[in-house]
PDB file of C-alpha atoms in Angstrom:
ATOM      1  CA  MET A   1       4.044  23.020  19.847  1.00 78.00           C
ATOM      2  CA  SER A   2       5.963  26.216  20.554  1.00 83.00           C
ATOM      3  CA  ASP A   3       8.925  24.769  18.644  1.00 89.00           C
ATOM      4  CA  PHE A   4       6.648  24.089  15.679  1.00 91.00           C
ATOM      5  CA  PHE A   5       5.394  27.684  15.560  1.00 92.00           C
ATOM      6  CA  SER A   6       8.924  29.041  15.931  1.00 93.00           C
ATOM      7  CA  ARG A   7       9.839  27.142  12.753  1.00 94.00           C
ATOM      8  CA  TYR A   8       6.591  27.348  10.779  1.00 95.00           C
ATOM      9  CA  GLY A   9       4.662  30.187  12.393  1.00 94.00           C
ATOM     10  CA  THR A  10       4.389  32.373   9.303  1.00 96.00           C
ATOM     11  CA  GLU A  11       3.415  31.770   5.700  1.00 96.00           C
ATOM     12  CA  GLU A  12       6.882  32.792   4.542  1.00 96.00           C
ATOM     13  CA  GLN A  13       8.558  30.284   6.871  1.00 97.00           C
ATOM     14  CA  CYS A  14       6.301  27.556   5.483  1.00 97.00           C
ATOM     15  CA  ARG A  15       7.138  28.555   1.909  1.00 96.00           C
ATOM     16  CA  GLU A  16      10.863  28.432   2.634  1.00 96.00           C
ATOM     17  CA  ALA A  17      10.572  25.017   4.285  1.00 96.00           C
ATOM     18  CA  LEU A  18       8.526  23.549   1.420  1.00 97.00           C
ATOM     19  CA  PHE A  19      10.922  25.008  -1.167  1.00 97.00           C
ATOM     20  CA  ALA A  20      13.896  23.415   0.634  1.00 96.00           C
ATOM     21  CA  LYS A  21      12.157  20.021   0.699  1.00 96.00           C
ATOM     22  CA  ARG A  22      10.966  20.092  -2.892  1.00 96.00           C
ATOM     23  CA  TRP A  23      14.127  21.541  -4.407  1.00 96.00           C
ATOM     24  CA  PRO A  24      16.971  20.892  -1.907  1.00 96.00           C
ATOM     25  CA  ASN A  25      19.620  21.815  -4.506  1.00 96.00           C
ATOM     26  CA  GLY A  26      17.749  24.794  -5.894  1.00 96.00           C
ATOM     27  CA  PHE A  27      14.818  25.213  -8.277  1.00 96.00           C
ATOM     28  CA  VAL A  28      14.344  22.574 -10.977  1.00 97.00           C
ATOM     29  CA  CYS A  29      11.809  23.158 -13.744  1.00 97.00           C
ATOM     30  CA  PRO A  30       9.375  20.199 -13.870  1.00 94.00           C
ATOM     31  CA  ARG A  31       9.265  20.455 -17.678  1.00 96.00           C
ATOM     32  CA  CYS A  32      12.859  21.002 -18.847  1.00 97.00           C
ATOM     33  CA  ALA A  33      14.893  20.629 -15.614  1.00 96.00           C
ATOM     34  CA  GLY A  34      16.191  24.170 -15.957  1.00 96.00           C
ATOM     35  CA  ASN A  35      17.582  25.877 -12.861  1.00 96.00           C
ATOM     36  CA  ILE A  36      17.081  29.565 -13.624  1.00 96.00           C
ATOM     37  CA  TYR A  37      13.706  31.096 -12.858  1.00 96.00           C
ATOM     38  CA  TYR A  38      11.822  34.345 -12.408  1.00 96.00           C
ATOM     39  CA  THR A  39       9.204  34.972  -9.774  1.00 94.00           C
ATOM     40  CA  ARG A  40       5.704  35.935 -10.857  1.00 91.00           C
ATOM     41  CA  PRO A  41       2.672  37.004  -8.863  1.00 86.00           C
ATOM     42  CA  PRO A  42       0.934  35.371  -7.152  1.00 80.00           C
ATOM     43  CA  LYS A  43       3.997  33.524  -5.815  1.00 87.00           C
ATOM     44  CA  GLN A  44       4.741  31.518  -8.942  1.00 94.00           C
ATOM     45  CA  PHE A  45       7.962  30.518 -10.682  1.00 97.00           C
ATOM     46  CA  MET A  46       8.630  30.881 -14.414  1.00 97.00           C
ATOM     47  CA  CYS A  47      11.454  28.874 -15.961  1.00 97.00           C
ATOM     48  CA  ALA A  48      13.897  31.095 -17.864  1.00 97.00           C
ATOM     49  CA  SER A  49      14.538  28.347 -20.444  1.00 97.00           C
ATOM     50  CA  CYS A  50      11.102  27.008 -21.448  1.00 97.00           C
ATOM     51  CA  ARG A  51       8.883  29.703 -19.849  1.00 97.00           C
ATOM     52  CA  HIS A  52       6.925  27.039 -17.976  1.00 97.00           C
ATOM     53  CA  ILE A  53       5.069  28.453 -14.966  1.00 96.00           C
ATOM     54  CA  THR A  54       4.770  26.432 -11.773  1.00 96.00           C
ATOM     55  CA  SER A  55       4.294  26.910  -8.038  1.00 95.00           C
ATOM     56  CA  LEU A  56       5.455  25.344  -4.800  1.00 95.00           C
ATOM     57  CA  THR A  57       2.386  23.127  -4.495  1.00 95.00           C
ATOM     58  CA  ALA A  58       1.918  22.273  -8.184  1.00 95.00           C
ATOM     59  CA  GLY A  59       2.488  18.592  -8.846  1.00 93.00           C
ATOM     60  CA  THR A  60       2.121  17.577  -5.189  1.00 95.00           C
ATOM     61  CA  VAL A  61      -0.840  16.420  -3.092  1.00 95.00           C
ATOM     62  CA  MET A  62      -1.432  20.125  -2.343  1.00 95.00           C
ATOM     63  CA  HIS A  63      -1.978  20.855  -6.043  1.00 93.00           C
ATOM     64  CA  HIS A  64      -4.652  23.527  -6.668  1.00 91.00           C
ATOM     65  CA  THR A  65      -5.124  24.132  -2.966  1.00 92.00           C
ATOM     66  CA  GLN A  66      -6.911  27.288  -1.814  1.00 92.00           C
ATOM     67  CA  LEU A  67      -5.652  26.908   1.748  1.00 96.00           C
ATOM     68  CA  SER A  68      -2.643  28.703   3.147  1.00 96.00           C
ATOM     69  CA  LEU A  69       0.562  26.722   3.571  1.00 97.00           C
ATOM     70  CA  ARG A  70       0.424  27.531   7.266  1.00 97.00           C
ATOM     71  CA  THR A  71      -2.905  25.699   7.524  1.00 97.00           C
ATOM     72  CA  TRP A  72      -1.424  22.717   5.701  1.00 97.00           C
ATOM     73  CA  PHE A  73       1.588  22.690   8.009  1.00 97.00           C
ATOM     74  CA  ILE A  74      -0.569  22.775  11.146  1.00 97.00           C
ATOM     75  CA  ALA A  75      -2.623  19.874   9.783  1.00 97.00           C
ATOM     76  CA  MET A  76       0.597  17.939   9.078  1.00 96.00           C
ATOM     77  CA  TYR A  77       1.817  18.569  12.596  1.00 95.00           C
ATOM     78  CA  LEU A  78      -1.447  17.479  14.234  1.00 95.00           C
ATOM     79  CA  ASP A  79      -1.631  14.307  12.151  1.00 94.00           C
ATOM     80  CA  ALA A  80       2.053  13.395  12.489  1.00 92.00           C
ATOM     81  CA  GLU A  81       2.238  13.980  16.236  1.00 88.00           C
ATOM     82  CA  SER A  82      -0.832  11.866  16.962  1.00 85.00           C
ATOM     83  CA  LYS A  83      -0.044   8.192  17.558  1.00 76.00           C
ATOM     84  CA  ARG A  84      -3.488   7.204  16.309  1.00 78.00           C
ATOM     85  CA  GLY A  85      -3.901   9.769  13.563  1.00 82.00           C
ATOM     86  CA  ILE A  86      -6.646  12.364  13.626  1.00 89.00           C
ATOM     87  CA  SER A  87     -10.219  12.353  12.354  1.00 89.00           C
ATOM     88  CA  ALA A  88     -11.621  14.976  10.006  1.00 92.00           C
ATOM     89  CA  VAL A  89     -14.052  16.077  12.715  1.00 92.00           C
ATOM     90  CA  GLU A  90     -11.246  16.754  15.183  1.00 93.00           C
ATOM     91  CA  LEU A  91      -9.005  18.409  12.588  1.00 96.00           C
ATOM     92  CA  ALA A  92     -11.838  20.694  11.451  1.00 97.00           C
ATOM     93  CA  ARG A  93     -12.299  21.862  15.036  1.00 96.00           C
ATOM     94  CA  LYS A  94      -8.603  22.444  15.643  1.00 96.00           C
ATOM     95  CA  ILE A  95      -7.794  24.392  12.468  1.00 95.00           C
ATOM     96  CA  ALA A  96     -11.195  26.129  12.253  1.00 95.00           C
ATOM     97  CA  VAL A  97     -12.348  24.869   8.855  1.00 96.00           C
ATOM     98  CA  ARG A  98     -15.396  22.997   7.620  1.00 96.00           C
ATOM     99  CA  TYR A  99     -15.549  19.215   7.910  1.00 95.00           C
ATOM    100  CA  THR A 100     -15.338  18.810   4.123  1.00 95.00           C
ATOM    101  CA  THR A 101     -12.177  20.921   4.027  1.00 96.00           C
ATOM    102  CA  ALA A 102     -10.581  18.905   6.824  1.00 96.00           C
ATOM    103  CA  TRP A 103     -11.495  15.681   5.030  1.00 94.00           C
ATOM    104  CA  TYR A 104      -9.970  17.102   1.827  1.00 94.00           C
ATOM    105  CA  VAL A 105      -6.705  17.857   3.657  1.00 96.00           C
ATOM    106  CA  LEU A 106      -6.472  14.488   5.406  1.00 95.00           C
ATOM    107  CA  ARG A 107      -7.275  12.587   2.205  1.00 94.00           C
ATOM    108  CA  ARG A 108      -4.269  14.226   0.581  1.00 96.00           C
ATOM    109  CA  LEU A 109      -1.946  13.822   3.547  1.00 97.00           C
ATOM    110  CA  ARG A 110      -2.804  10.123   3.625  1.00 95.00           C
ATOM    111  CA  SER A 111      -2.112   9.900  -0.093  1.00 96.00           C
ATOM    112  CA  ALA A 112       1.390  11.289   0.527  1.00 97.00           C
ATOM    113  CA  MET A 113       1.898   8.728   3.304  1.00 96.00           C
ATOM    114  CA  SER A 114       0.697   5.936   1.020  1.00 96.00           C
ATOM    115  CA  GLN A 115       3.075   6.975  -1.740  1.00 96.00           C
ATOM    116  CA  ARG A 116       5.927   6.967   0.753  1.00 96.00           C
ATOM    117  CA  GLU A 117       5.079   3.546   2.203  1.00 96.00           C
ATOM    118  CA  GLU A 118       4.867   1.990  -1.269  1.00 95.00           C
ATOM    119  CA  GLN A 119       8.562   2.737  -1.775  1.00 95.00           C
ATOM    120  CA  TYR A 120       9.656   0.291   0.925  1.00 96.00           C
ATOM    121  CA  LEU A 121       9.513  -3.491   1.252  1.00 98.00           C
ATOM    122  CA  LEU A 122       9.798  -5.425   4.492  1.00 98.00           C
ATOM    123  CA  ASN A 123      12.768  -7.776   4.791  1.00 97.00           C
ATOM    124  CA  GLY A 124      14.401 -10.210   7.189  1.00 97.00           C
ATOM    125  CA  GLU A 125      12.023 -12.295   9.301  1.00 97.00           C
ATOM    126  CA  VAL A 126       8.422 -11.301   8.575  1.00 97.00           C
ATOM    127  CA  ASP A 127       5.200 -12.552  10.172  1.00 96.00           C
ATOM    128  CA  VAL A 128       2.179 -12.488   7.834  1.00 96.00           C
ATOM    129  CA  ASP A 129      -1.472 -13.107   8.685  1.00 94.00           C
ATOM    130  CA  ASP A 130      -4.996 -12.354   7.558  1.00 93.00           C
ATOM    131  CA  MET A 131      -7.261  -9.943   9.414  1.00 93.00           C
ATOM    132  CA  PHE A 132     -10.569  -8.134   9.024  1.00 91.00           C
ATOM    133  CA  VAL A 133     -11.336  -4.464   9.522  1.00 88.00           C
ATOM    134  CA  GLY A 134     -14.796  -3.094  10.263  1.00 75.00           C
ATOM    135  CA  GLY A 135     -17.555  -3.104  12.802  1.00 58.00           C
ATOM    136  CA  VAL A 136     -19.321  -6.017  14.422  1.00 54.00           C
ATOM    137  CA  SER A 137     -20.893  -8.512  12.017  1.00 52.00           C
ATOM    138  CA  PRO A 138     -23.154 -10.750  14.115  1.00 54.00           C
ATOM    139  CA  GLY A 139     -23.813 -14.210  12.789  1.00 54.00           C
ATOM    140  CA  ARG A 140     -20.950 -14.071  10.275  1.00 53.00           C
ATOM    141  CA  PRO A 141     -18.065 -16.076  11.751  1.00 54.00           C
ATOM    142  CA  GLY A 142     -14.585 -16.532  10.249  1.00 53.00           C
ATOM    143  CA  ARG A 143     -13.729 -15.510   6.708  1.00 54.00           C
ATOM    144  CA  SER A 144     -17.377 -15.300   5.623  1.00 47.00           C
ATOM    145  CA  THR A 145     -17.715 -11.927   7.391  1.00 61.00           C
ATOM    146  CA  HIS A 146     -18.853  -8.713   5.693  1.00 74.00           C
ATOM    147  CA  LYS A 147     -15.837  -6.902   7.128  1.00 86.00           C
ATOM    148  CA  ILE A 148     -12.975  -5.810   4.857  1.00 91.00           C
ATOM    149  CA  PRO A 149     -10.347  -8.564   4.433  1.00 94.00           C
ATOM    150  CA  CYS A 150      -6.722  -7.448   4.821  1.00 95.00           C
ATOM    151  CA  LEU A 151      -3.232  -8.871   4.978  1.00 97.00           C
ATOM    152  CA  ILE A 152      -0.848  -7.681   7.690  1.00 97.00           C
ATOM    153  CA  ALA A 153       2.931  -8.155   7.588  1.00 97.00           C
ATOM    154  CA  VAL A 154       5.311  -7.237  10.419  1.00 97.00           C
ATOM    155  CA  SER A 155       9.104  -7.509  10.220  1.00 97.00           C
ATOM    156  CA  LEU A 156      10.914  -8.578  13.403  1.00 96.00           C
ATOM    157  CA  ASP A 157      14.271  -7.682  14.902  1.00 95.00           C
ATOM    158  CA  GLU A 158      16.720 -10.101  16.555  1.00 94.00           C
ATOM    159  CA  HIS A 159      14.645  -9.997  19.754  1.00 93.00           C
ATOM    160  CA  SER A 160      11.410 -10.838  17.876  1.00 91.00           C
ATOM    161  CA  CYS A 161      10.130  -7.306  18.480  1.00 94.00           C
ATOM    162  CA  PRO A 162       8.297  -5.435  15.700  1.00 96.00           C
ATOM    163  CA  LYS A 163      10.377  -3.241  13.397  1.00 96.00           C
ATOM    164  CA  TYR A 164       8.175  -2.221  10.494  1.00 97.00           C
ATOM    165  CA  MET A 165       4.651  -2.996   9.358  1.00 98.00           C
ATOM    166  CA  ARG A 166       2.589  -3.020   6.181  1.00 98.00           C
ATOM    167  CA  VAL A 167      -1.154  -3.671   5.891  1.00 97.00           C
ATOM    168  CA  THR A 168      -3.199  -3.904   2.712  1.00 97.00           C
ATOM    169  CA  PRO A 169      -6.794  -4.769   1.827  1.00 96.00           C
ATOM    170  CA  VAL A 170      -7.302  -7.821  -0.397  1.00 96.00           C
ATOM    171  CA  GLU A 171     -10.034  -8.890  -2.800  1.00 94.00           C
ATOM    172  CA  GLY A 172     -10.123 -12.444  -1.482  1.00 92.00           C
ATOM    173  CA  TRP A 173      -8.051 -15.328  -0.164  1.00 94.00           C
ATOM    174  CA  ASP A 174      -7.103 -17.144  -3.370  1.00 95.00           C
ATOM    175  CA  GLN A 175      -3.407 -17.876  -3.876  1.00 95.00           C
ATOM    176  CA  LEU A 176      -2.910 -15.454  -6.791  1.00 96.00           C
ATOM    177  CA  GLU A 177      -4.371 -12.487  -4.891  1.00 97.00           C
ATOM    178  CA  VAL A 178      -2.527 -13.244  -1.641  1.00 97.00           C
ATOM    179  CA  THR A 179       0.819 -13.767  -3.393  1.00 97.00           C
ATOM    180  CA  LYS A 180       0.438 -10.533  -5.353  1.00 97.00           C
ATOM    181  CA  ARG A 181      -0.294  -8.537  -2.207  1.00 97.00           C
ATOM    182  CA  VAL A 182       2.577 -10.089  -0.270  1.00 98.00           C
ATOM    183  CA  LEU A 183       4.978  -9.267  -3.132  1.00 97.00           C
ATOM    184  CA  ASN A 184       3.877  -5.629  -2.873  1.00 97.00           C
ATOM    185  CA  MET A 185       4.778  -5.539   0.824  1.00 98.00           C
ATOM    186  CA  VAL A 186       7.677  -7.941   1.406  1.00 98.00           C
ATOM    187  CA  ASP A 187      11.042  -8.436  -0.310  1.00 98.00           C
ATOM    188  CA  VAL A 188      11.392 -11.866  -1.954  1.00 97.00           C
ATOM    189  CA  ASN A 189      14.561 -12.543   0.051  1.00 96.00           C
ATOM    190  CA  ALA A 190      12.625 -12.395   3.323  1.00 97.00           C
ATOM    191  CA  THR A 191      11.662 -15.330   5.521  1.00 97.00           C
ATOM    192  CA  LEU A 192       7.896 -15.519   5.925  1.00 96.00           C
ATOM    193  CA  LYS A 193       6.062 -17.127   8.835  1.00 94.00           C
ATOM    194  CA  THR A 194       2.354 -17.805   8.278  1.00 93.00           C
ATOM    195  CA  ASP A 195      -0.399 -20.172   9.321  1.00 89.00           C
ATOM    196  CA  GLY A 196      -1.784 -22.967   7.173  1.00 86.00           C
ATOM    197  CA  MET A 197      -4.271 -20.899   5.159  1.00 88.00           C
ATOM    198  CA  GLY A 198      -4.462 -22.130   1.579  1.00 89.00           C
ATOM    199  CA  GLY A 199      -3.886 -18.657   0.165  1.00 93.00           C
ATOM    200  CA  PHE A 200      -0.256 -18.814   1.342  1.00 94.00           C
ATOM    201  CA  ASN A 201       0.537 -22.009  -0.613  1.00 92.00           C
ATOM    202  CA  ASP A 202       2.364 -20.323  -3.525  1.00 93.00           C
ATOM    203  CA  LEU A 203       4.703 -18.122  -1.462  1.00 95.00           C
ATOM    204  CA  SER A 204       7.651 -20.532  -1.463  1.00 93.00           C
ATOM    205  CA  GLU A 205       7.408 -20.909  -5.251  1.00 93.00           C
ATOM    206  CA  THR A 206       7.747 -17.123  -5.601  1.00 94.00           C
ATOM    207  CA  GLY A 207      11.171 -17.149  -3.952  1.00 93.00           C
ATOM    208  CA  TYR A 208      10.365 -16.649  -0.288  1.00 96.00           C
ATOM    209  CA  THR A 209      11.643 -18.859   2.478  1.00 96.00           C
ATOM    210  CA  HIS A 210       8.220 -19.841   3.768  1.00 95.00           C
ATOM    211  CA  ILE A 211       7.726 -21.342   7.227  1.00 93.00           C
ATOM    212  CA  ARG A 212       4.264 -22.588   8.132  1.00 88.00           C
ATOM    213  CA  THR A 213       3.726 -22.527  11.870  1.00 80.00           C
ATOM    214  CA  ILE A 214       0.665 -24.522  12.849  1.00 71.00           C
ATOM    215  CA  SER A 215      -0.649 -24.541  16.399  1.00 62.00           C
ATOM    216  CA  ALA A 216      -1.937 -27.906  17.532  1.00 54.00           C
ATOM    217  CA  HIS A 217      -4.536 -26.459  19.890  1.00 54.00           C
ATOM    218  CA  LEU A 218      -5.638 -23.680  17.509  1.00 51.00           C
ATOM    219  CA  GLY A 219      -5.900 -25.869  14.437  1.00 52.00           C
ATOM    220  CA  GLU A 220      -4.193 -26.062  11.040  1.00 52.00           C
ATOM    221  CA  ASP A 221      -5.603 -22.759   9.881  1.00 55.00           C
ATOM    222  CA  GLU A 222      -4.301 -20.743  12.831  1.00 60.00           C
ATOM    223  CA  TYR A 223      -0.897 -19.423  13.882  1.00 62.00           C
ATOM    224  CA  PHE A 224      -0.511 -17.434  17.060  1.00 67.00           C
ATOM    225  CA  SER A 225       2.056 -14.650  16.721  1.00 82.00           C
ATOM    226  CA  PRO A 226       2.022 -12.331  19.762  1.00 88.00           C
ATOM    227  CA  VAL A 227       3.470  -9.496  17.676  1.00 91.00           C
ATOM    228  CA  LEU A 228       0.899  -9.855  14.899  1.00 90.00           C
ATOM    229  CA  HIS A 229      -2.064 -10.173  17.213  1.00 90.00           C
ATOM    230  CA  THR A 230      -0.985  -7.152  19.223  1.00 92.00           C
ATOM    231  CA  GLN A 231      -0.714  -5.049  16.066  1.00 93.00           C
ATOM    232  CA  ILE A 232      -4.063  -6.321  14.785  1.00 92.00           C
ATOM    233  CA  ALA A 233      -5.723  -5.383  18.074  1.00 91.00           C
ATOM    234  CA  ASN A 234      -4.085  -1.936  18.016  1.00 89.00           C
ATOM    235  CA  LEU A 235      -5.183  -1.342  14.445  1.00 90.00           C
ATOM    236  CA  LYS A 236      -8.789  -2.294  15.152  1.00 86.00           C
ATOM    237  CA  ALA A 237      -8.796  -0.051  18.227  1.00 84.00           C
ATOM    238  CA  LEU A 238      -7.433   2.776  16.076  1.00 82.00           C
ATOM    239  CA  ILE A 239     -10.186   2.454  13.482  1.00 82.00           C
ATOM    240  CA  GLN A 240     -12.947   2.332  16.087  1.00 79.00           C
ATOM    241  CA  GLY A 241     -11.436   4.852  18.496  1.00 74.00           C
ATOM    242  CA  THR A 242     -10.311   7.524  16.034  1.00 76.00           C
ATOM    243  CA  TYR A 243     -12.916   7.324  13.277  1.00 68.00           C
ATOM    244  CA  HIS A 244     -15.847   5.867  15.268  1.00 60.00           C
ATOM    245  CA  ARG A 245     -17.312   4.062  12.301  1.00 63.00           C
ATOM    246  CA  ARG A 246     -16.753   1.242   9.862  1.00 68.00           C
ATOM    247  CA  PRO A 247     -14.398   2.527   7.137  1.00 73.00           C
ATOM    248  CA  SER A 248     -15.481   2.234   3.531  1.00 81.00           C
ATOM    249  CA  LYS A 249     -13.736  -0.258   1.285  1.00 85.00           C
ATOM    250  CA  ARG A 250     -12.888   2.604  -1.051  1.00 87.00           C
ATOM    251  CA  HIS A 251     -10.797   4.474   1.523  1.00 88.00           C
ATOM    252  CA  ILE A 252      -9.585   1.741   3.878  1.00 91.00           C
ATOM    253  CA  ALA A 253      -6.157   1.512   2.206  1.00 93.00           C
ATOM    254  CA  SER A 254      -5.388   5.156   3.028  1.00 91.00           C
ATOM    255  CA  TYR A 255      -6.304   4.659   6.704  1.00 91.00           C
ATOM    256  CA  LEU A 256      -4.071   1.585   6.872  1.00 93.00           C
ATOM    257  CA  ASP A 257      -1.160   3.365   5.184  1.00 94.00           C
ATOM    258  CA  GLU A 258      -1.498   6.301   7.565  1.00 93.00           C
ATOM    259  CA  HIS A 259      -1.257   3.948  10.534  1.00 93.00           C
ATOM    260  CA  CYS A 260       1.782   2.170   9.040  1.00 95.00           C
ATOM    261  CA  PHE A 261       3.503   5.474   8.217  1.00 95.00           C
ATOM    262  CA  LEU A 262       3.185   6.652  11.816  1.00 93.00           C
ATOM    263  CA  PHE A 263       4.047   3.247  13.295  1.00 94.00           C
ATOM    264  CA  ASN A 264       7.149   2.800  11.145  1.00 95.00           C
ATOM    265  CA  ARG A 265       8.461   6.187  12.309  1.00 92.00           C
ATOM    266  CA  ARG A 266       7.424   5.838  15.944  1.00 88.00           C
ATOM    267  CA  HIS A 267      11.013   6.138  17.202  1.00 86.00           C
ATOM    268  CA  ILE A 268      11.532   9.493  15.475  1.00 81.00           C
ATOM    269  CA  GLN A 269      10.469  11.758  18.321  1.00 65.00           C
ATOM    270  CA  VAL A 270      11.476  15.097  16.811  1.00 69.00           C
ATOM    271  CA  GLY A 271      11.512  14.558  13.059  1.00 83.00           C
ATOM    272  CA  ILE A 272       8.212  12.853  12.224  1.00 89.00           C
ATOM    273  CA  MET A 273       6.634  16.139  11.140  1.00 91.00           C
ATOM    274  CA  ASP A 274       9.685  16.674   8.939  1.00 93.00           C
ATOM    275  CA  ARG A 275       9.178  13.212   7.395  1.00 94.00           C
ATOM    276  CA  LEU A 276       5.557  13.971   6.576  1.00 95.00           C
ATOM    277  CA  LEU A 277       6.520  17.327   5.078  1.00 96.00           C
ATOM    278  CA  ASN A 278       9.092  15.532   2.947  1.00 96.00           C
ATOM    279  CA  ALA A 279       6.471  13.004   1.824  1.00 96.00           C
ATOM    280  CA  CYS A 280       4.089  15.809   0.811  1.00 96.00           C
ATOM    281  CA  ALA A 281       6.791  17.755  -1.028  1.00 96.00           C
ATOM    282  CA  LEU A 282       7.849  14.709  -3.073  1.00 95.00           C
ATOM    283  CA  SER A 283       4.345  13.354  -3.684  1.00 94.00           C
ATOM    284  CA  VAL A 284       2.260  13.444  -6.836  1.00 94.00           C
ATOM    285  CA  PRO A 285      -1.271  14.861  -7.027  1.00 92.00           C
ATOM    286  CA  ILE A 286      -4.158  12.681  -5.989  1.00 83.00           C
ATOM    287  CA  ARG A 287      -6.431  11.700  -8.868  1.00 69.00           C
ATOM    288  CA  VAL A 288      -9.870  13.288  -8.936  1.00 49.00           C
ATOM    289  CA  ALA A 289     -11.567   9.867  -8.870  1.00 50.00           C
ATOM    290  CA  GLU A 290      -9.650   8.978  -5.707  1.00 55.00           C
ATOM    291  CA  SER A 291     -10.693  12.132  -3.847  1.00 54.00           C
ATOM    292  CA  ALA A 292     -14.424  11.446  -3.923  1.00 52.00           C
TER     293      ALA A 292
END
């Protein structure tokens, strides 16, 4: 952490870093794309061409923030460096803010991660399966559970090891819903491996090379993929171990995207904080309805 504070230990260092990420080739007015600006108190920029006034955080997930950039940067570091993410309770304790403030910060960091993950599609050989997220639901076996239904997709390398992952909640298991969600996660040129669930029936008609792998001893509706089942187990352990409660359906997508963002950059030992900073700098503000 000493390296982090040597780079981002002061408010001015944080401002310079955010400026470089948001405008790597110099200031660009968000209204007219002008490059010449004047500085105005308190730390604002006024475009010389159209007189539009903006700031470093305007138009990003940090829009209208009352927190210092240094606080934001510490929160980014703590979240990015944690393999399992960080809860609002733990973040509030570590950066000395109220729980509601920590939740506010994490909600926006996760939004930046979500926006980043949505830009990429999995390709190559991809395993896809259904899963459920939530606590224990006694007496509700199989897909009739009250847990949140999700689709998980993991791309594999030449050694059948996981490369990248996407997870998304779904509204149900009908073919239209499943196909739509898969299209949002996986490139149509990919080769998909699934079980025999009926919701996967339309995938080949969409353009995918679709391979159904059915296990004789597990039944037609089951496909055992060691990679998928390992990632499902890790994800469930993350939800229970980090957040200690059943996530709400309203916010589950942001938790899943946070996990995928960190997993997909797990081999970046030094630069993951830099990737999250980049995601925040290039993000768009979270809608008010989404922040509740």
